[in-house]
Amino acid sequence: MSITEVDSQEVRDIARGESILFSACFGPSLFGDTLATVASVTQTSGSGTLTLTSGAINTGGPVSVDGVSRPINTVAQYRVTVGSGVAVGPYVVTVTCTTASGNTRSMRCQFRVV
């Protein structure tokens, strides 16, 4: 099993007290493979603590990410909630998924609490 980690293409701004559903699009880094399961969603940097859900793969059909339709089994979605007392600044959440062929892929999703 190989592990590859890539950065998300965007940095999302999120304000204190907000909650958003984040879509981590793995498609281009899968090289024809598909996602099977979300192994973990973990905050890996930042001076405060974000609340994160465990995540799910888009198995029910394509989803739109930034106005682009992404194929089934290529996106991991999870919810990020920022408490009112969380420090302003940069944060990284790492999403790790297992692929249909048994590989492990990770993506560093970048946030900025404003």
Short mmCIF file of C-alpha atoms in Angstrom, two decimals:
data_model
loop_
_atom_site.label_atom_id
_atom_site.label_comp_id
_atom_site.label_asym_id
_atom_site.label_seq_id
_atom_site.Cartn_x
_atom_site.Cartn_y
_atom_site.Cartn_z
CA MET A 1 0.00 0.00 0.00
CA SER A 2 1.39 3.42 -0.94
CA ILE A 3 0.61 6.76 0.70
CA THR A 4 0.54 9.97 -1.29
CA GLU A 5 -0.37 13.38 0.16
CA VAL A 6 -1.35 16.42 -1.91
CA ASP A 7 -2.55 19.93 -1.12
CA SER A 8 -6.04 21.15 -1.91
CA GLN A 9 -6.12 23.68 -4.73
CA GLU A 10 -7.79 26.38 -2.65
CA VAL A 11 -7.60 28.01 0.76
CA ARG A 12 -11.09 28.45 2.24
CA ASP A 13 -11.92 31.40 4.49
CA ILE A 14 -14.26 30.53 7.35
CA ALA A 15 -15.44 32.86 10.10
CA ARG A 16 -15.79 32.13 13.78
CA GLY A 17 -19.19 30.58 14.47
CA GLU A 18 -19.57 29.20 10.92
CA SER A 19 -20.03 25.61 9.79
CA ILE A 20 -19.38 24.50 6.19
CA LEU A 21 -19.48 21.25 4.24
CA PHE A 22 -16.04 20.92 2.63
CA SER A 23 -15.46 18.83 -0.48
CA ALA A 24 -11.95 17.45 -0.92
CA CYS A 25 -11.67 16.61 -4.62
CA PHE A 26 -9.18 13.78 -5.08
CA GLY A 27 -10.04 13.15 -8.76
CA PRO A 28 -6.88 14.40 -10.50
CA SER A 29 -4.59 12.66 -7.99
CA LEU A 30 -6.32 9.27 -8.33
CA PHE A 31 -5.00 8.50 -11.83
CA GLY A 32 -8.13 6.53 -12.76
CA ASP A 33 -8.63 4.91 -9.34
CA THR A 34 -11.64 5.72 -7.13
CA LEU A 35 -12.10 6.38 -3.41
CA ALA A 36 -13.53 3.55 -1.31
CA THR A 37 -13.55 4.84 2.29
CA VAL A 38 -12.58 7.85 4.40
CA ALA A 39 -10.01 6.55 6.88
CA SER A 40 -9.61 9.80 8.84
CA VAL A 41 -10.29 13.53 8.95
CA THR A 42 -7.76 15.16 11.28
CA GLN A 43 -6.72 18.71 12.05
CA THR A 44 -2.95 18.75 11.52
CA SER A 45 -2.11 22.42 12.16
CA GLY A 46 -3.57 25.59 13.59
CA SER A 47 -3.51 27.34 16.95
CA GLY A 48 -7.10 26.45 17.89
CA THR A 49 -9.32 23.40 17.59
CA LEU A 50 -11.82 22.95 14.75
CA THR A 51 -14.76 20.55 15.03
CA LEU A 52 -14.72 18.00 12.19
CA THR A 53 -17.07 15.22 11.09
CA SER A 54 -15.73 11.84 9.98
CA GLY A 55 -16.44 12.36 6.28
CA ALA A 56 -18.06 10.41 3.46
CA ILE A 57 -17.33 9.58 -0.18
CA ASN A 58 -19.73 10.84 -2.88
CA THR A 59 -21.10 7.37 -3.62
CA GLY A 60 -24.61 8.61 -4.44
CA GLY A 61 -23.62 10.44 -7.60
CA PRO A 62 -21.54 13.30 -8.95
CA VAL A 63 -21.20 16.45 -6.83
CA SER A 64 -20.46 20.01 -7.83
CA VAL A 65 -17.21 21.40 -6.40
CA ASP A 66 -16.55 25.06 -7.22
CA GLY A 67 -19.03 24.86 -10.09
CA VAL A 68 -17.44 21.77 -11.65
CA SER A 69 -19.20 18.39 -11.64
CA ARG A 70 -16.94 15.78 -10.02
CA PRO A 71 -17.46 12.07 -10.78
CA ILE A 72 -18.82 9.55 -8.30
CA ASN A 73 -16.27 8.15 -5.79
CA THR A 74 -13.72 10.97 -6.27
CA VAL A 75 -14.71 13.45 -3.52
CA ALA A 76 -14.54 13.17 0.28
CA GLN A 77 -16.97 15.51 2.06
CA TYR A 78 -16.84 16.50 5.73
CA ARG A 79 -18.17 19.33 7.89
CA VAL A 80 -15.89 21.94 9.50
CA THR A 81 -17.27 23.98 12.39
CA VAL A 82 -15.37 26.91 13.91
CA GLY A 83 -16.25 27.82 17.47
CA SER A 84 -16.68 31.46 18.44
CA GLY A 85 -13.46 31.42 20.50
CA VAL A 86 -11.19 29.76 17.92
CA ALA A 87 -8.03 31.75 17.10
CA VAL A 88 -7.81 33.61 13.80
CA GLY A 89 -5.18 32.23 11.41
CA PRO A 90 -4.25 29.35 9.11
CA TYR A 91 -5.37 25.75 9.69
CA VAL A 92 -4.80 22.47 7.86
CA VAL A 93 -7.10 19.45 7.93
CA THR A 94 -5.71 16.22 6.47
CA VAL A 95 -8.21 13.83 4.90
CA THR A 96 -6.97 10.28 4.35
CA CYS A 97 -8.87 7.86 2.12
CA THR A 98 -8.43 4.29 0.94
CA THR A 99 -8.89 3.70 -2.78
CA ALA A 100 -10.63 0.82 -4.54
CA SER A 101 -7.23 -0.62 -5.47
CA GLY A 102 -5.99 -0.53 -1.83
CA ASN A 103 -3.85 2.60 -2.00
CA THR A 104 -4.00 5.30 0.66
CA ARG A 105 -4.35 8.91 -0.51
CA SER A 106 -4.20 11.98 1.72
CA MET A 107 -5.08 15.61 1.03
CA ARG A 108 -4.12 18.63 3.11
CA CYS A 109 -7.13 20.97 3.05
CA GLN A 110 -6.25 24.54 3.87
CA PHE A 111 -8.46 26.92 5.86
CA ARG A 112 -8.07 30.45 7.14
CA VAL A 113 -10.17 31.41 10.17
CA VAL A 114 -11.05 35.09 9.78
#
